[in-house]
Amino acid sequence: MTTDPTHLADLTATELTAGYAAGAFSPVEAARAALERAEAAQRATNCFTRIDANRALAAAGESAERWWAGAPAGPVDGVPVTVKDLILTRGAPTLRGSLTVREEGPWEEDAPSVARLRESGAVFLGKTTTPEFGWKGVTDSPRHGVTGNPYDAGRTAGGSSGGSAAAVALGAGPLSLGTDGGGSVRIPASFCGIFALKATYGRVPLYPASPFGTLAHVGPMTRDAADAALMMDVITGADSRDWSQLGPAAGSFRQALAGGVSGLRVAFSPALGQDVVVAPEVTAAVRGAVETLAELGAHIEEADPAVGDPVEAFHTLWFSGAARVVQHLDEADRALLDPGLREICEQGARYSALDYLAAVDTRMALGQAMGRFHRTYDLLVTPTEPLTAFAAGTEVPPGSGHTRWTGWTPFTYPFNLTQQPAATVPCGVDGDGMPIGVQLVGARHADALVLRAAHALYEAGTARIPAPPALRPAGS
C-alpha cells in the first residue's frame, strides 16, 4: 500500500518505523515526502542552510533494502532527520551562521550524536539555521538571514535552534538535533509548538567541546516525547571524544515512558520566583497543563525554588565563551560579525579570571539550591517562556526595554547553569494562534522522569495544538 506523501510527512518517527516494519510504505517514500516539506518550509521560513536531496534519497534507498531484508540498522533506520548547523556532519559544511567560517572544509567528521544516528540508519535531509555561533535566543545571522515562525513568518522561530524547530513543525523530518546553552532547544520549540529536551549535561556526548563550556548541551527536537525518547536511546551512546560524558544510560528511555505521573510530587512555579510579567494567556495555558497533571494523579503544590535571578553570572560565563569563539579572528573578520555578537564578545573579553570564578560560585550555589528543592519535589513546572513569539529579526521584543535576549527568557538559562534536564511541551495557543509551551524540570539525571511526565501530557491530549497554517486542510 502506498500512503499519500503529505500524510507520510506528518507521521512521527515511531509511526514511520512501524510502517516500514509492516511494509505499508518505504523509507524512500518517507524521504520524498519530507524533502517536499523541506523545500516548502525553506520557502516559508528560511529554516535550512542546506537541503541534500540526492544523499537523502540514496540513504533512504539503502534503508529500504535493510527493511526489506528484515535487518534494520537501528531504531531510527530510514527516519528523516535534520541537524542544526552548529553540529558537525560528515560531507556537509558546518557554517555556524557566520561569514567568518570557510565553506571549503574538508568536512570529514560526524559529531557524536550525528555518528550514532548515522549508525542507526537515519536519513539526513540537511542542515538547519542558527544565529551566528548560536549566541542568542532568536535565529537570524549575517550568513543566512532571518528564520521565521511556521505559525507566522513575520515572527521569530526563536533560537538558537530555530531552524530545527521550524523544520520539525512543518514536517521536514520528525527528528532534529539542536543545541541548548541557555534555552536554545526549548525557546524555539515553545515558539513553534513542538517538543524539545535539554538532557542532563553529559548525557548526550558533545564534540568538539563547546567554547561555552558546560552550559552547552545537544538535545532532541521532535513531534512528541515518545520520539524524543526514541532519539535519546540512540544519541546517548558513549563517545570517547567527550571527556565529560556520563557514559551509557542505565536503561531505555522509551521503555521508561510508561507509568504516568500518579504520586509524583510536582512544584508549580508561575514565574520561577522572579519579578517577571507573564502574559495572561501563557499563565492560563500553563495552569491548564498543571491541572492535567493533577487529574492524572500528581500531587501539585505552588512553590518557587530559591534561585533568584542568576543572569549576571550567566552573562559572565556566556559572554566569556563568545569572546573565546572569536578570539582568533582578525579585525577584517570581526567586522563581518553580527553587531550584537561583537558587543557581547567585547564585554566578555573584559571579564577577569576572578569574575569568571565568582560566576562559577553563583552557579554552584544555584545547583545546590535546586538539589535541596528536589528532595521535596520530583518535578518543577514553569512556563517555558513568559511570552509568545515576537517580531522576527530582532533580539528582543520591540518596546520591551530589554537589551539582551536573556531578558525575555528568564525560565530557561538557570537550568543550563544547574545542568538539570528540562523539556518543553506545547500546551496551547494565544489569541493570535501562536504556540505556548510548559517547561518540565527534573533533578540531575532524572531525564527519564521528565520524558515520562511529558509523555503523560501528550497521552492526555494537553499537547495537541493546531498545526501551522500551511499544514491545515483547506477551509479549516
Tab-separated table of C-alpha atoms in Angstrom:
chain	number	residue	atom	x	y	z
A	1	MET	CA	0.000	0.000	0.000
A	2	THR	CA	1.297	3.450	-0.887
A	3	THR	CA	0.408	6.205	1.537
A	4	ASP	CA	-0.170	9.805	0.482
A	5	PRO	CA	3.230	11.594	0.766
A	6	THR	CA	1.670	14.521	2.627
A	7	HIS	CA	0.382	12.096	5.235
A	8	LEU	CA	3.802	10.412	5.471
A	9	ALA	CA	5.414	13.741	6.285
A	10	ASP	CA	3.035	14.155	9.213
A	11	LEU	CA	3.958	10.837	10.855
A	12	THR	CA	6.183	10.577	13.895
A	13	ALA	CA	9.403	8.574	13.794
A	14	THR	CA	7.700	5.866	15.826
A	15	GLU	CA	4.871	5.669	13.276
A	16	LEU	CA	7.288	5.645	10.352
A	17	THR	CA	9.356	2.727	11.635
A	18	ALA	CA	6.176	0.783	12.433
A	19	GLY	CA	5.061	1.374	8.837
A	20	TYR	CA	8.399	0.247	7.446
A	21	ALA	CA	8.253	-2.927	9.526
A	22	ALA	CA	4.727	-3.674	8.302
A	23	GLY	CA	5.624	-2.986	4.670
A	24	ALA	CA	2.981	-0.243	4.464
A	25	PHE	CA	5.410	2.209	2.874
A	26	SER	CA	9.146	2.578	2.373
A	27	PRO	CA	11.879	4.916	3.648
A	28	VAL	CA	12.193	6.247	0.091
A	29	GLU	CA	8.568	7.372	0.091
A	30	ALA	CA	9.031	8.949	3.525
A	31	ALA	CA	12.209	10.728	2.409
A	32	ARG	CA	10.494	12.139	-0.683
A	33	ALA	CA	7.601	13.414	1.422
A	34	ALA	CA	9.969	15.004	3.945
A	35	LEU	CA	12.077	16.592	1.211
A	36	GLU	CA	8.951	18.074	-0.371
A	37	ARG	CA	8.078	19.571	3.004
A	38	ALA	CA	11.670	20.755	3.489
A	39	GLU	CA	11.553	22.749	0.261
A	40	ALA	CA	8.216	24.257	1.289
A	41	ALA	CA	9.473	25.000	4.803
A	42	GLN	CA	12.519	26.730	3.363
A	43	ARG	CA	10.380	28.931	1.153
A	44	ALA	CA	8.088	29.789	4.060
A	45	THR	CA	10.549	30.295	6.904
A	46	ASN	CA	14.178	30.113	5.674
A	47	CYS	CA	14.918	27.309	8.138
A	48	PHE	CA	17.590	25.441	6.159
A	49	THR	CA	21.164	26.284	5.260
A	50	ARG	CA	21.375	23.177	3.086
A	51	ILE	CA	18.974	20.541	1.752
A	52	ASP	CA	20.754	17.489	0.358
A	53	ALA	CA	18.078	15.598	-1.575
A	54	ASN	CA	20.388	13.287	-3.511
A	55	ARG	CA	22.212	11.990	-0.452
A	56	ALA	CA	18.972	11.675	1.485
A	57	LEU	CA	17.321	9.598	-1.224
A	58	ALA	CA	20.410	7.396	-1.593
A	59	ALA	CA	20.460	6.764	2.160
A	60	ALA	CA	16.720	6.077	2.118
A	61	GLY	CA	17.218	3.517	-0.644
A	62	GLU	CA	19.839	1.717	1.432
A	63	SER	CA	17.480	1.789	4.399
A	64	ALA	CA	14.662	0.326	2.315
A	65	GLU	CA	16.870	-2.621	1.389
A	66	ARG	CA	17.601	-3.274	5.056
A	67	TRP	CA	13.922	-3.163	5.993
A	68	TRP	CA	13.007	-5.485	3.116
A	69	ALA	CA	15.670	-7.889	4.372
A	70	GLY	CA	14.248	-7.666	7.901
A	71	ALA	CA	17.514	-6.244	9.238
A	72	PRO	CA	17.161	-2.543	10.113
A	73	ALA	CA	20.369	-0.930	11.365
A	74	GLY	CA	18.736	0.558	14.451
A	75	PRO	CA	15.667	2.198	15.984
A	76	VAL	CA	15.623	5.165	13.588
A	77	ASP	CA	16.571	3.378	10.370
A	78	GLY	CA	15.022	5.281	7.475
A	79	VAL	CA	13.724	8.171	9.590
A	80	PRO	CA	14.307	11.656	8.087
A	81	VAL	CA	16.467	13.800	10.375
A	82	THR	CA	17.778	17.367	10.274
A	83	VAL	CA	20.834	18.762	12.052
A	84	LYS	CA	21.449	22.249	13.392
A	85	ASP	CA	24.291	23.970	11.561
A	86	LEU	CA	26.474	24.089	14.668
A	87	ILE	CA	26.865	20.298	14.761
A	88	LEU	CA	29.493	18.549	12.636
A	89	THR	CA	28.052	16.397	9.854
A	90	ARG	CA	30.325	14.429	7.549
A	91	GLY	CA	30.117	15.565	3.944
A	92	ALA	CA	28.272	18.815	4.675
A	93	PRO	CA	29.672	22.217	5.672
A	94	THR	CA	29.007	23.400	9.233
A	95	LEU	CA	28.982	27.154	8.703
A	96	ARG	CA	27.608	28.240	12.107
A	97	GLY	CA	25.708	31.159	10.589
A	98	SER	CA	28.954	33.079	10.180
A	99	LEU	CA	30.630	34.742	7.228
A	100	THR	CA	33.942	34.061	9.001
A	101	VAL	CA	33.697	30.273	8.521
A	102	ARG	CA	35.208	28.960	5.287
A	103	GLU	CA	32.963	26.587	3.367
A	104	GLU	CA	35.693	24.525	1.697
A	105	GLY	CA	36.250	22.128	4.595
A	106	PRO	CA	37.156	19.297	4.469
A	107	TRP	CA	34.096	18.174	6.415
A	108	GLU	CA	35.116	14.634	7.272
A	109	GLU	CA	33.835	14.079	10.804
A	110	ASP	CA	30.479	13.499	12.472
A	111	ALA	CA	29.705	14.862	15.925
A	112	PRO	CA	28.885	12.034	18.382
A	113	SER	CA	25.107	12.454	18.136
A	114	VAL	CA	25.250	12.533	14.326
A	115	ALA	CA	27.503	9.465	14.299
A	116	ARG	CA	25.083	7.492	16.469
A	117	LEU	CA	22.126	8.462	14.257
A	118	ARG	CA	24.048	7.542	11.114
A	119	GLU	CA	24.978	4.158	12.590
A	120	SER	CA	21.270	3.624	13.303
A	121	GLY	CA	20.360	4.271	9.665
A	122	ALA	CA	18.872	7.770	9.924
A	123	VAL	CA	18.315	9.675	6.681
A	124	PHE	CA	19.867	13.162	6.867
A	125	LEU	CA	17.860	15.766	4.949
A	126	GLY	CA	20.058	18.809	5.570
A	127	LYS	CA	21.355	21.429	7.982
A	128	THR	CA	19.150	23.956	9.787
A	129	THR	CA	19.674	27.615	10.553
A	130	THR	CA	21.213	29.137	13.668
A	131	PRO	CA	22.218	32.630	14.771
A	132	GLU	CA	25.932	33.214	14.426
A	133	PHE	CA	27.724	30.641	16.632
A	134	GLY	CA	24.392	30.090	18.418
A	135	TRP	CA	24.867	33.206	20.519
A	136	LYS	CA	21.246	34.350	21.046
A	137	GLY	CA	17.688	33.157	21.587
A	138	VAL	CA	16.389	34.078	18.124
A	139	THR	CA	17.508	32.837	14.708
A	140	ASP	CA	18.972	35.329	12.289
A	141	SER	CA	22.541	35.525	11.084
A	142	PRO	CA	24.782	37.507	8.753
A	143	ARG	CA	25.287	34.436	6.604
A	144	HIS	CA	21.785	33.019	6.228
A	145	GLY	CA	19.380	35.817	7.137
A	146	VAL	CA	16.216	35.610	9.243
A	147	THR	CA	14.266	32.450	10.085
A	148	GLY	CA	10.536	32.974	10.503
A	149	ASN	CA	7.977	31.148	12.611
A	150	PRO	CA	5.835	28.402	10.999
A	151	TYR	CA	2.714	29.971	12.562
A	152	ASP	CA	3.532	33.482	11.335
A	153	ALA	CA	6.613	34.012	9.198
A	154	GLY	CA	6.824	37.636	10.338
A	155	ARG	CA	7.592	36.426	13.863
A	156	THR	CA	10.711	34.734	15.154
A	157	ALA	CA	11.090	30.976	15.333
A	158	GLY	CA	13.120	31.516	18.499
A	159	GLY	CA	16.660	30.286	18.826
A	160	SER	CA	19.257	29.374	18.682
A	161	SER	CA	17.870	26.109	17.226
A	162	GLY	CA	15.145	27.996	15.365
A	163	GLY	CA	15.714	26.296	12.037
A	164	SER	CA	15.323	22.869	13.591
A	165	ALA	CA	12.107	23.855	15.359
A	166	ALA	CA	10.562	25.274	12.189
A	167	ALA	CA	11.599	22.230	10.154
A	168	VAL	CA	10.025	19.768	12.595
A	169	ALA	CA	6.849	21.854	12.931
A	170	LEU	CA	6.419	21.921	9.146
A	171	GLY	CA	7.002	18.210	8.593
A	172	ALA	CA	10.544	18.372	7.217
A	173	GLY	CA	11.534	15.269	9.150
A	174	PRO	CA	10.157	14.265	12.562
A	175	LEU	CA	13.545	14.402	14.303
A	176	SER	CA	16.137	17.150	14.606
A	177	LEU	CA	19.333	17.673	16.564
A	178	GLY	CA	19.606	21.037	18.310
A	179	THR	CA	21.922	22.585	20.865
A	180	ASP	CA	20.991	24.355	24.081
A	181	GLY	CA	23.308	26.684	26.012
A	182	GLY	CA	20.679	28.913	27.609
A	183	GLY	CA	17.387	27.610	26.276
A	184	SER	CA	18.246	27.057	22.638
A	185	VAL	CA	16.142	23.927	22.052
A	186	ARG	CA	13.378	24.913	24.490
A	187	ILE	CA	12.858	28.509	23.326
A	188	PRO	CA	12.213	27.697	19.641
A	189	ALA	CA	10.282	24.525	20.471
A	190	SER	CA	7.955	26.595	22.652
A	191	PHE	CA	7.550	29.274	19.969
A	192	CYS	CA	6.974	26.702	17.191
A	193	GLY	CA	4.706	24.251	19.018
A	194	ILE	CA	6.953	21.179	19.206
A	195	PHE	CA	8.736	19.146	21.896
A	196	ALA	CA	12.360	19.529	22.960
A	197	LEU	CA	14.557	18.164	25.721
A	198	LYS	CA	17.735	19.574	27.207
A	199	ALA	CA	19.075	16.466	28.878
A	200	THR	CA	21.309	16.362	31.926
A	201	TYR	CA	24.718	17.725	30.972
A	202	GLY	CA	26.940	14.935	29.667
A	203	ARG	CA	24.088	12.553	28.909
A	204	VAL	CA	24.429	13.273	25.167
A	205	PRO	CA	28.135	13.318	24.218
A	206	LEU	CA	29.347	16.530	22.594
A	207	TYR	CA	32.324	17.071	20.295
A	208	PRO	CA	34.044	19.378	19.587
A	209	ALA	CA	33.847	20.800	23.094
A	210	SER	CA	31.815	23.988	23.155
A	211	PRO	CA	33.589	27.284	23.892
A	212	PHE	CA	30.586	27.949	26.136
A	213	GLY	CA	31.812	25.101	28.301
A	214	THR	CA	29.432	23.043	30.387
A	215	LEU	CA	26.483	25.327	29.638
A	216	ALA	CA	26.153	23.733	26.202
A	217	HIS	CA	24.039	20.627	25.546
A	218	VAL	CA	22.858	18.684	22.486
A	219	GLY	CA	19.213	17.673	22.535
A	220	PRO	CA	16.353	16.149	20.541
A	221	MET	CA	13.686	18.315	18.918
A	222	THR	CA	10.690	16.235	17.899
A	223	ARG	CA	6.941	15.988	17.335
A	224	ASP	CA	6.354	14.455	20.772
A	225	ALA	CA	8.012	12.998	23.852
A	226	ALA	CA	7.893	9.434	22.557
A	227	ASP	CA	10.025	10.378	19.553
A	228	ALA	CA	12.449	12.216	21.823
A	229	ALA	CA	12.813	9.083	23.954
A	230	LEU	CA	13.432	7.049	20.803
A	231	MET	CA	16.094	9.541	19.763
A	232	MET	CA	17.679	9.584	23.217
A	233	ASP	CA	18.091	5.810	23.086
A	234	VAL	CA	20.305	6.399	20.047
A	235	ILE	CA	22.235	9.627	20.704
A	236	THR	CA	23.248	8.883	24.301
A	237	GLY	CA	25.673	6.223	23.128
A	238	ALA	CA	29.174	6.693	24.510
A	239	ASP	CA	31.857	8.584	22.570
A	240	SER	CA	35.466	8.826	23.738
A	241	ARG	CA	35.887	12.308	22.236
A	242	ASP	CA	33.799	13.847	25.053
A	243	TRP	CA	35.777	13.777	28.300
A	244	SER	CA	32.735	14.908	30.315
A	245	GLN	CA	30.195	12.363	29.034
A	246	LEU	CA	28.200	10.432	31.609
A	247	GLY	CA	28.505	7.111	29.831
A	248	PRO	CA	25.649	4.854	28.695
A	249	ALA	CA	22.225	5.430	30.228
A	250	ALA	CA	21.028	2.889	32.768
A	251	GLY	CA	18.089	1.775	30.621
A	252	SER	CA	15.897	2.549	27.656
A	253	PHE	CA	14.209	5.946	27.638
A	254	ARG	CA	11.398	4.521	25.512
A	255	GLN	CA	10.689	1.774	27.992
A	256	ALA	CA	10.637	4.355	30.804
A	257	LEU	CA	7.786	6.330	29.207
A	258	ALA	CA	5.079	4.190	30.751
A	259	GLY	CA	3.889	4.702	34.296
A	260	GLY	CA	2.336	8.144	34.190
A	261	VAL	CA	2.653	10.773	36.894
A	262	SER	CA	0.442	9.372	39.659
A	263	GLY	CA	2.040	10.037	43.031
A	264	LEU	CA	4.712	12.407	41.741
A	265	ARG	CA	5.409	15.496	43.822
A	266	VAL	CA	5.207	18.455	41.450
A	267	ALA	CA	6.021	22.081	42.232
A	268	PHE	CA	4.301	24.665	40.056
A	269	SER	CA	6.194	27.948	39.890
A	270	PRO	CA	4.259	30.517	37.811
A	271	ALA	CA	7.251	32.865	37.412
A	272	LEU	CA	10.196	30.993	38.989
A	273	GLY	CA	10.038	33.388	41.920
A	274	GLN	CA	11.192	36.272	39.737
A	275	ASP	CA	9.720	39.703	39.103
A	276	VAL	CA	8.616	38.771	35.596
A	277	VAL	CA	5.445	39.725	33.758
A	278	VAL	CA	3.972	36.553	32.276
A	279	ALA	CA	1.350	37.031	29.560
A	280	PRO	CA	-2.100	36.096	30.908
A	281	GLU	CA	-2.726	33.640	28.067
A	282	VAL	CA	0.577	31.914	28.846
A	283	THR	CA	-0.321	31.670	32.533
A	284	ALA	CA	-3.736	30.214	31.718
A	285	ALA	CA	-2.367	27.595	29.311
A	286	VAL	CA	0.393	26.519	31.703
A	287	ARG	CA	-2.084	26.266	34.577
A	288	GLY	CA	-4.189	24.068	32.340
A	289	ALA	CA	-1.239	21.691	31.869
A	290	VAL	CA	-0.665	21.656	35.632
A	291	GLU	CA	-4.324	20.828	36.204
A	292	THR	CA	-3.955	17.920	33.787
A	293	LEU	CA	-1.019	16.600	35.820
A	294	ALA	CA	-3.199	16.834	38.918
A	295	GLU	CA	-6.035	14.972	37.194
A	296	LEU	CA	-3.531	12.253	36.283
A	297	GLY	CA	-2.667	11.794	39.958
A	298	ALA	CA	0.313	14.088	40.580
A	299	HIS	CA	0.449	15.975	43.875
A	300	ILE	CA	0.678	19.663	42.943
A	301	GLU	CA	1.932	22.443	45.179
A	302	GLU	CA	2.634	26.019	44.155
A	303	ALA	CA	6.237	26.632	45.202
A	304	ASP	CA	9.189	28.684	43.968
A	305	PRO	CA	12.751	27.373	44.171
A	306	ALA	CA	15.248	29.768	45.761
A	307	VAL	CA	17.095	30.592	42.552
A	308	GLY	CA	16.888	34.402	42.472
A	309	ASP	CA	17.958	35.821	39.124
A	310	PRO	CA	21.376	34.447	38.093
A	311	VAL	CA	21.511	36.437	34.869
A	312	GLU	CA	24.751	38.291	35.645
A	313	ALA	CA	26.547	35.032	36.400
A	314	PHE	CA	25.161	33.571	33.201
A	315	HIS	CA	26.299	36.616	31.217
A	316	THR	CA	29.817	36.313	32.613
A	317	LEU	CA	30.068	32.686	31.536
A	318	TRP	CA	28.222	33.130	28.222
A	319	PHE	CA	29.896	36.332	27.077
A	320	SER	CA	33.334	34.961	28.021
A	321	GLY	CA	32.596	31.915	25.897
A	322	ALA	CA	31.558	34.118	22.987
A	323	ALA	CA	34.792	36.096	23.290
A	324	ARG	CA	36.704	32.821	23.108
A	325	VAL	CA	34.813	31.826	19.932
A	326	VAL	CA	36.080	34.869	18.020
A	327	GLN	CA	39.463	35.271	19.714
A	328	HIS	CA	41.314	34.018	16.636
A	329	LEU	CA	39.640	36.442	14.211
A	330	ASP	CA	41.459	39.445	12.751
A	331	GLU	CA	39.845	42.867	12.518
A	332	ALA	CA	38.576	42.273	8.982
A	333	ASP	CA	36.725	39.128	10.066
A	334	ARG	CA	35.417	40.758	13.239
A	335	ALA	CA	33.789	43.419	11.084
A	336	LEU	CA	31.706	40.639	9.493
A	337	LEU	CA	30.178	39.518	12.792
A	338	ASP	CA	26.606	40.111	13.934
A	339	PRO	CA	26.844	43.506	15.709
A	340	GLY	CA	25.171	42.104	18.843
A	341	LEU	CA	27.641	39.238	18.978
A	342	ARG	CA	30.502	41.681	18.584
A	343	GLU	CA	29.174	43.663	21.562
A	344	ILE	CA	28.948	40.696	23.919
A	345	CYS	CA	32.375	39.475	22.811
A	346	GLU	CA	33.879	42.833	23.714
A	347	GLN	CA	32.165	42.657	27.106
A	348	GLY	CA	33.257	39.054	27.620
A	349	ALA	CA	36.869	39.903	26.899
A	350	ARG	CA	36.852	42.410	29.765
A	351	TYR	CA	35.964	39.877	32.461
A	352	SER	CA	38.785	38.733	34.720
A	353	ALA	CA	39.502	35.206	35.884
A	354	LEU	CA	38.140	36.251	39.288
A	355	ASP	CA	34.916	37.451	37.660
A	356	TYR	CA	34.604	34.078	35.961
A	357	LEU	CA	35.230	32.143	39.166
A	358	ALA	CA	32.694	34.288	41.022
A	359	ALA	CA	30.127	33.309	38.372
A	360	VAL	CA	31.085	29.662	38.887
A	361	ASP	CA	30.464	30.128	42.628
A	362	THR	CA	26.991	31.505	41.876
A	363	ARG	CA	26.379	28.555	39.600
A	364	MET	CA	27.405	26.033	42.246
A	365	ALA	CA	25.168	27.677	44.850
A	366	LEU	CA	22.262	27.562	42.406
A	367	GLY	CA	22.881	23.886	41.761
A	368	GLN	CA	22.945	23.177	45.492
A	369	ALA	CA	19.675	25.075	45.979
A	370	MET	CA	17.984	23.059	43.244
A	371	GLY	CA	19.392	19.846	44.707
A	372	ARG	CA	17.703	20.685	48.009
A	373	PHE	CA	14.496	21.635	46.198
A	374	HIS	CA	14.313	18.239	44.514
A	375	ARG	CA	14.498	16.458	47.848
A	376	THR	CA	10.909	17.646	48.246
A	377	TYR	CA	9.710	17.754	44.639
A	378	ASP	CA	10.190	15.276	41.801
A	379	LEU	CA	9.431	17.847	39.134
A	380	LEU	CA	9.313	21.614	38.757
A	381	VAL	CA	6.836	23.096	36.279
A	382	THR	CA	7.134	26.630	34.853
A	383	PRO	CA	6.152	28.417	31.680
A	384	THR	CA	8.842	27.803	29.085
A	385	GLU	CA	8.593	31.455	28.101
A	386	PRO	CA	6.641	34.356	29.621
A	387	LEU	CA	5.521	35.395	26.131
A	388	THR	CA	4.864	34.022	22.657
A	389	ALA	CA	6.874	34.654	19.504
A	390	PHE	CA	7.549	38.293	18.651
A	391	ALA	CA	8.796	40.084	15.517
A	392	ALA	CA	11.439	38.224	13.524
A	393	GLY	CA	14.839	39.808	13.008
A	394	THR	CA	15.053	41.396	16.458
A	395	GLU	CA	16.986	40.155	19.501
A	396	VAL	CA	14.337	41.420	21.939
A	397	PRO	CA	10.619	42.179	21.616
A	398	PRO	CA	10.177	45.723	20.255
A	399	GLY	CA	9.316	48.142	23.045
A	400	SER	CA	10.123	45.627	25.791
A	401	GLY	CA	13.002	47.600	27.278
A	402	HIS	CA	15.230	44.513	27.270
A	403	THR	CA	18.760	44.943	25.967
A	404	ARG	CA	19.780	41.291	25.550
A	405	TRP	CA	17.896	38.082	24.727
A	406	THR	CA	18.276	36.783	28.277
A	407	GLY	CA	15.885	39.488	29.466
A	408	TRP	CA	12.821	37.843	27.942
A	409	THR	CA	13.707	34.180	28.591
A	410	PRO	CA	14.280	34.056	32.358
A	411	PHE	CA	12.987	30.495	32.839
A	412	THR	CA	15.422	28.619	30.581
A	413	TYR	CA	19.056	29.585	31.246
A	414	PRO	CA	19.002	28.844	35.013
A	415	PHE	CA	18.802	25.142	34.191
A	416	ASN	CA	21.825	25.323	31.924
A	417	LEU	CA	23.682	26.671	34.932
A	418	THR	CA	22.455	23.753	37.073
A	419	GLN	CA	22.808	21.141	34.275
A	420	GLN	CA	19.353	19.692	35.004
A	421	PRO	CA	17.098	18.033	32.432
A	422	ALA	CA	14.389	20.375	31.176
A	423	ALA	CA	11.785	19.852	28.475
A	424	THR	CA	9.119	21.957	26.817
A	425	VAL	CA	5.694	20.628	25.834
A	426	PRO	CA	3.127	22.604	23.801
A	427	CYS	CA	0.091	23.370	25.946
A	428	GLY	CA	-1.993	25.850	23.961
A	429	VAL	CA	-2.018	28.889	21.704
A	430	ASP	CA	-2.638	32.563	22.358
A	431	GLY	CA	-5.276	34.763	20.755
A	432	ASP	CA	-3.139	35.147	17.649
A	433	GLY	CA	-2.745	31.390	17.316
A	434	MET	CA	0.893	31.401	18.460
A	435	PRO	CA	2.087	28.349	20.447
A	436	ILE	CA	2.652	28.327	24.206
A	437	GLY	CA	4.961	25.878	25.991
A	438	VAL	CA	5.123	24.454	29.511
A	439	GLN	CA	8.547	23.574	30.930
A	440	LEU	CA	9.148	20.415	32.972
A	441	VAL	CA	12.370	20.333	35.018
A	442	GLY	CA	13.792	17.332	36.849
A	443	ALA	CA	16.692	16.725	39.190
A	444	ARG	CA	20.038	15.975	37.558
A	445	HIS	CA	19.972	12.526	35.911
A	446	ALA	CA	16.144	12.367	36.032
A	447	ASP	CA	15.863	12.615	32.232
A	448	ALA	CA	13.618	9.550	32.004
A	449	LEU	CA	11.219	11.024	34.554
A	450	VAL	CA	10.958	14.291	32.627
A	451	LEU	CA	10.222	12.373	29.431
A	452	ARG	CA	7.647	10.233	31.247
A	453	ALA	CA	5.774	13.265	32.558
A	454	ALA	CA	5.892	14.941	29.153
A	455	HIS	CA	4.595	11.761	27.532
A	456	ALA	CA	1.708	11.720	30.019
A	457	LEU	CA	0.700	15.212	28.847
A	458	TYR	CA	0.768	14.045	25.228
A	459	GLU	CA	-1.269	10.966	26.083
A	460	ALA	CA	-3.820	13.168	27.881
A	461	GLY	CA	-4.206	15.415	24.837
A	462	THR	CA	-2.830	18.553	26.503
A	463	ALA	CA	-0.106	18.914	23.875
A	464	ARG	CA	-2.491	18.872	20.908
A	465	ILE	CA	-2.452	22.306	19.306
A	466	PRO	CA	-3.468	23.383	15.788
A	467	ALA	CA	-0.954	22.626	13.056
A	468	PRO	CA	0.842	25.562	11.411
A	469	PRO	CA	-1.432	27.292	8.874
A	470	ALA	CA	0.433	25.826	5.887
A	471	LEU	CA	-0.389	22.288	7.070
A	472	ARG	CA	-4.083	22.773	7.822
A	473	PRO	CA	-6.718	21.376	5.472
A	474	ALA	CA	-8.330	23.916	3.181
A	475	GLY	CA	-11.122	25.771	4.893
A	476	SER	CA	-10.030	24.955	8.429
